[in-house]
C-alpha cells in the first residue's frame, strides 16, 4: 500500500516497525500500527475539542 500511495503522490510518513506513529492532516487522523492506538484516540479527542 505504501508503494502505491507514493506512486499516487502521497506523502507517506513512517516510523520503525512496531513503534507509535500518528499522523494528522485536517480530519484525517491515522496510526501506523496497533501500538499507535492510544495516541490516535488522543489525537481524535483533541481534534474534536477544537
Backbone as XML, in Angstrom:
<?xml version="1.0"?>
<chain id="A" units="angstrom">
  <residue number="1" name="UNK">
    <atom name="N" x="0.826" y="-1.180" z="0.000"/>
    <atom name="CA" x="0.000" y="0.000" z="0.000"/>
    <atom name="C" x="0.878" y="1.255" z="0.000"/>
  </residue>
  <residue number="2" name="UNK">
    <atom name="N" x="1.930" y="1.243" z="0.811"/>
    <atom name="CA" x="2.814" y="2.407" z="0.866"/>
    <atom name="C" x="3.358" y="2.750" z="-0.518"/>
  </residue>
  <residue number="3" name="UNK">
    <atom name="N" x="3.786" y="1.748" z="-1.255"/>
    <atom name="CA" x="4.338" y="1.969" z="-2.588"/>
    <atom name="C" x="3.310" y="2.625" z="-3.497"/>
  </residue>
  <residue number="4" name="UNK">
    <atom name="N" x="2.090" y="2.120" z="-3.483"/>
    <atom name="CA" x="1.040" y="2.670" z="-4.350"/>
    <atom name="C" x="0.693" y="4.098" z="-3.945"/>
  </residue>
  <residue number="5" name="UNK">
    <atom name="N" x="0.623" y="4.368" z="-2.647"/>
    <atom name="CA" x="0.340" y="5.725" z="-2.189"/>
    <atom name="C" x="1.418" y="6.692" z="-2.671"/>
  </residue>
  <residue number="6" name="UNK">
    <atom name="N" x="2.666" y="6.278" z="-2.572"/>
    <atom name="CA" x="3.766" y="7.122" z="-3.048"/>
    <atom name="C" x="3.663" y="7.343" z="-4.560"/>
  </residue>
  <residue number="7" name="UNK">
    <atom name="N" x="3.308" y="6.295" z="-5.298"/>
    <atom name="CA" x="3.136" y="6.424" z="-6.745"/>
    <atom name="C" x="2.063" y="7.453" z="-7.085"/>
  </residue>
  <residue number="8" name="UNK">
    <atom name="N" x="1.050" y="7.543" z="-6.240"/>
    <atom name="CA" x="-0.037" y="8.487" z="-6.474"/>
    <atom name="C" x="0.270" y="9.883" z="-5.933"/>
  </residue>
  <residue number="9" name="UNK">
    <atom name="N" x="1.474" y="10.051" z="-5.351"/>
    <atom name="CA" x="1.896" y="11.365" z="-4.893"/>
    <atom name="C" x="1.668" y="11.650" z="-3.423"/>
  </residue>
  <residue number="10" name="UNK">
    <atom name="N" x="1.303" y="10.647" z="-2.657"/>
    <atom name="CA" x="1.070" y="10.862" z="-1.226"/>
    <atom name="C" x="2.389" y="11.046" z="-0.490"/>
  </residue>
  <residue number="11" name="UNK">
    <atom name="N" x="2.341" y="11.799" z="0.587"/>
    <atom name="CA" x="3.483" y="11.961" z="1.479"/>
    <atom name="C" x="3.311" y="10.936" z="2.602"/>
  </residue>
  <residue number="12" name="UNK">
    <atom name="N" x="4.027" y="9.829" z="2.523"/>
    <atom name="CA" x="3.901" y="8.748" z="3.496"/>
    <atom name="C" x="4.978" y="8.917" z="4.558"/>
  </residue>
  <residue number="13" name="UNK">
    <atom name="N" x="4.563" y="9.040" z="5.829"/>
    <atom name="CA" x="5.489" y="9.203" z="6.941"/>
    <atom name="C" x="5.486" y="7.906" z="7.735"/>
  </residue>
  <residue number="14" name="UNK">
    <atom name="N" x="6.645" y="7.272" z="7.850"/>
    <atom name="CA" x="6.730" y="6.005" z="8.578"/>
    <atom name="C" x="7.704" y="6.126" z="9.738"/>
  </residue>
  <residue number="15" name="UNK">
    <atom name="N" x="7.573" y="5.214" z="10.655"/>
    <atom name="CA" x="8.474" y="5.084" z="11.799"/>
    <atom name="C" x="8.961" y="3.639" z="11.815"/>
  </residue>
  <residue number="16" name="UNK">
    <atom name="N" x="9.948" y="3.343" z="12.631"/>
    <atom name="CA" x="10.387" y="1.946" z="12.722"/>
    <atom name="C" x="9.211" y="1.026" z="13.067"/>
  </residue>
  <residue number="17" name="UNK">
    <atom name="N" x="9.287" y="-0.206" z="12.598"/>
    <atom name="CA" x="8.214" y="-1.174" z="12.856"/>
    <atom name="C" x="7.899" y="-1.267" z="14.344"/>
  </residue>
  <residue number="18" name="UNK">
    <atom name="N" x="6.617" y="-1.383" z="14.642"/>
    <atom name="CA" x="6.089" y="-1.606" z="15.985"/>
    <atom name="C" x="6.368" y="-0.464" z="16.953"/>
  </residue>
  <residue number="19" name="UNK">
    <atom name="N" x="6.494" y="0.754" z="16.417"/>
    <atom name="CA" x="6.600" y="1.927" z="17.279"/>
    <atom name="C" x="5.382" y="2.816" z="17.055"/>
  </residue>
  <residue number="20" name="UNK">
    <atom name="N" x="5.089" y="3.639" z="18.022"/>
    <atom name="CA" x="3.950" y="4.549" z="17.979"/>
    <atom name="C" x="4.187" y="5.606" z="16.901"/>
  </residue>
  <residue number="21" name="UNK">
    <atom name="N" x="3.227" y="5.769" z="15.994"/>
    <atom name="CA" x="3.347" y="6.770" z="14.929"/>
    <atom name="C" x="1.951" y="7.228" z="14.532"/>
  </residue>
  <residue number="22" name="UNK">
    <atom name="N" x="1.662" y="8.489" z="14.799"/>
    <atom name="CA" x="0.369" y="9.082" z="14.461"/>
    <atom name="C" x="0.604" y="10.263" z="13.536"/>
  </residue>
  <residue number="23" name="UNK">
    <atom name="N" x="-0.218" y="10.357" z="12.507"/>
    <atom name="CA" x="-0.156" y="11.480" z="11.583"/>
    <atom name="C" x="-1.566" y="12.054" z="11.440"/>
  </residue>
  <residue number="24" name="UNK">
    <atom name="N" x="-1.639" y="13.378" z="11.393"/>
    <atom name="CA" x="-2.936" y="14.039" z="11.246"/>
    <atom name="C" x="-2.832" y="15.104" z="10.160"/>
  </residue>
  <residue number="25" name="UNK">
    <atom name="N" x="-3.879" y="15.172" z="9.347"/>
    <atom name="CA" x="-3.980" y="16.191" z="8.311"/>
    <atom name="C" x="-5.455" y="16.550" z="8.193"/>
  </residue>
  <residue number="26" name="UNK">
    <atom name="N" x="-5.815" y="17.652" z="8.798"/>
    <atom name="CA" x="-7.227" y="18.031" z="8.813"/>
    <atom name="C" x="-8.040" y="17.006" z="9.585"/>
  </residue>
  <residue number="27" name="UNK">
    <atom name="N" x="-9.084" y="16.480" z="8.942"/>
    <atom name="CA" x="-9.934" y="15.490" z="9.604"/>
    <atom name="C" x="-9.395" y="14.069" z="9.503"/>
  </residue>
  <residue number="28" name="UNK">
    <atom name="N" x="-8.307" y="13.873" z="8.779"/>
    <atom name="CA" x="-7.722" y="12.542" z="8.648"/>
    <atom name="C" x="-6.687" y="12.341" z="9.752"/>
  </residue>
  <residue number="29" name="UNK">
    <atom name="N" x="-6.935" y="11.368" z="10.601"/>
    <atom name="CA" x="-6.013" y="11.016" z="11.679"/>
    <atom name="C" x="-5.784" y="9.522" z="11.576"/>
  </residue>
  <residue number="30" name="UNK">
    <atom name="N" x="-4.516" y="9.125" z="11.474"/>
    <atom name="CA" x="-4.227" y="7.717" z="11.273"/>
    <atom name="C" x="-3.001" y="7.285" z="12.062"/>
  </residue>
  <residue number="31" name="UNK">
    <atom name="N" x="-2.949" y="5.996" z="12.370"/>
    <atom name="CA" x="-1.808" y="5.425" z="13.064"/>
    <atom name="C" x="-1.182" y="4.332" z="12.230"/>
  </residue>
  <residue number="32" name="UNK">
    <atom name="N" x="0.079" y="4.062" z="12.487"/>
    <atom name="CA" x="0.822" y="3.107" z="11.670"/>
    <atom name="C" x="0.528" y="1.665" z="12.031"/>
  </residue>
  <residue number="33" name="UNK">
    <atom name="N" x="0.219" y="1.400" z="13.280"/>
    <atom name="CA" x="0.083" y="0.017" z="13.738"/>
    <atom name="C" x="-0.668" y="-0.020" z="15.073"/>
  </residue>
  <residue number="34" name="UNK">
    <atom name="N" x="-0.883" y="-1.199" z="15.645"/>
    <atom name="CA" x="-1.622" y="-1.278" z="16.910"/>
    <atom name="C" x="-0.974" y="-0.501" z="18.064"/>
  </residue>
  <residue number="35" name="UNK">
    <atom name="N" x="0.324" y="-0.309" z="18.034"/>
    <atom name="CA" x="0.988" y="0.458" z="19.095"/>
    <atom name="C" x="0.580" y="1.926" z="19.081"/>
  </residue>
  <residue number="36" name="UNK">
    <atom name="N" x="-0.039" y="2.362" z="18.014"/>
    <atom name="CA" x="-0.450" y="3.762" z="17.870"/>
    <atom name="C" x="-1.876" y="4.025" z="18.352"/>
  </residue>
  <residue number="37" name="UNK">
    <atom name="N" x="-2.569" y="3.004" z="18.799"/>
    <atom name="CA" x="-3.991" y="3.112" z="19.123"/>
    <atom name="C" x="-4.294" y="4.218" z="20.124"/>
  </residue>
  <residue number="38" name="UNK">
    <atom name="N" x="-3.587" y="4.236" z="21.241"/>
    <atom name="CA" x="-3.870" y="5.233" z="22.280"/>
    <atom name="C" x="-3.569" y="6.637" z="21.770"/>
  </residue>
  <residue number="39" name="UNK">
    <atom name="N" x="-2.476" y="6.793" z="21.060"/>
    <atom name="CA" x="-2.132" y="8.113" z="20.523"/>
    <atom name="C" x="-3.139" y="8.588" z="19.483"/>
  </residue>
  <residue number="40" name="UNK">
    <atom name="N" x="-3.647" y="7.672" z="18.666"/>
    <atom name="CA" x="-4.675" y="8.035" z="17.690"/>
    <atom name="C" x="-5.940" y="8.484" z="18.418"/>
  </residue>
  <residue number="41" name="UNK">
    <atom name="N" x="-6.336" y="7.747" z="19.436"/>
    <atom name="CA" x="-7.536" y="8.116" z="20.205"/>
    <atom name="C" x="-7.369" y="9.496" z="20.827"/>
  </residue>
  <residue number="42" name="UNK">
    <atom name="N" x="-6.209" y="9.776" z="21.386"/>
    <atom name="CA" x="-5.961" y="11.096" z="21.979"/>
    <atom name="C" x="-6.002" y="12.192" z="20.917"/>
  </residue>
  <residue number="43" name="UNK">
    <atom name="N" x="-5.452" y="11.913" z="19.741"/>
    <atom name="CA" x="-5.469" y="12.900" z="18.658"/>
    <atom name="C" x="-6.893" y="13.171" z="18.198"/>
  </residue>
  <residue number="44" name="UNK">
    <atom name="N" x="-7.731" y="12.135" z="18.120"/>
    <atom name="CA" x="-9.121" y="12.308" z="17.730"/>
    <atom name="C" x="-9.849" y="13.176" z="18.749"/>
  </residue>
  <residue number="45" name="UNK">
    <atom name="N" x="-9.658" y="12.888" z="20.021"/>
    <atom name="CA" x="-10.318" y="13.674" z="21.080"/>
    <atom name="C" x="-9.868" y="15.130" z="20.994"/>
  </residue>
  <residue number="46" name="UNK">
    <atom name="N" x="-8.565" y="15.357" z="20.839"/>
    <atom name="CA" x="-8.060" y="16.733" z="20.734"/>
    <atom name="C" x="-8.670" y="17.439" z="19.530"/>
  </residue>
  <residue number="47" name="UNK">
    <atom name="N" x="-8.798" y="16.732" z="18.420"/>
    <atom name="CA" x="-9.373" y="17.333" z="17.213"/>
    <atom name="C" x="-10.854" y="17.677" z="17.426"/>
  </residue>
  <residue number="48" name="UNK">
    <atom name="N" x="-11.565" y="16.804" z="18.103"/>
    <atom name="CA" x="-12.990" y="17.057" z="18.354"/>
    <atom name="C" x="-13.218" y="18.210" z="19.313"/>
  </residue>
  <residue number="49" name="UNK">
    <atom name="N" x="-12.253" y="18.462" z="20.205"/>
    <atom name="CA" x="-12.385" y="19.540" z="21.179"/>
    <atom name="C" x="-12.024" y="20.913" z="20.605"/>
  </residue>
  <residue number="50" name="UNK">
    <atom name="N" x="-11.500" y="20.955" z="19.383"/>
    <atom name="CA" x="-11.134" y="22.238" z="18.762"/>
    <atom name="C" x="-12.360" y="23.035" z="18.418"/>
  </residue>
</chain>
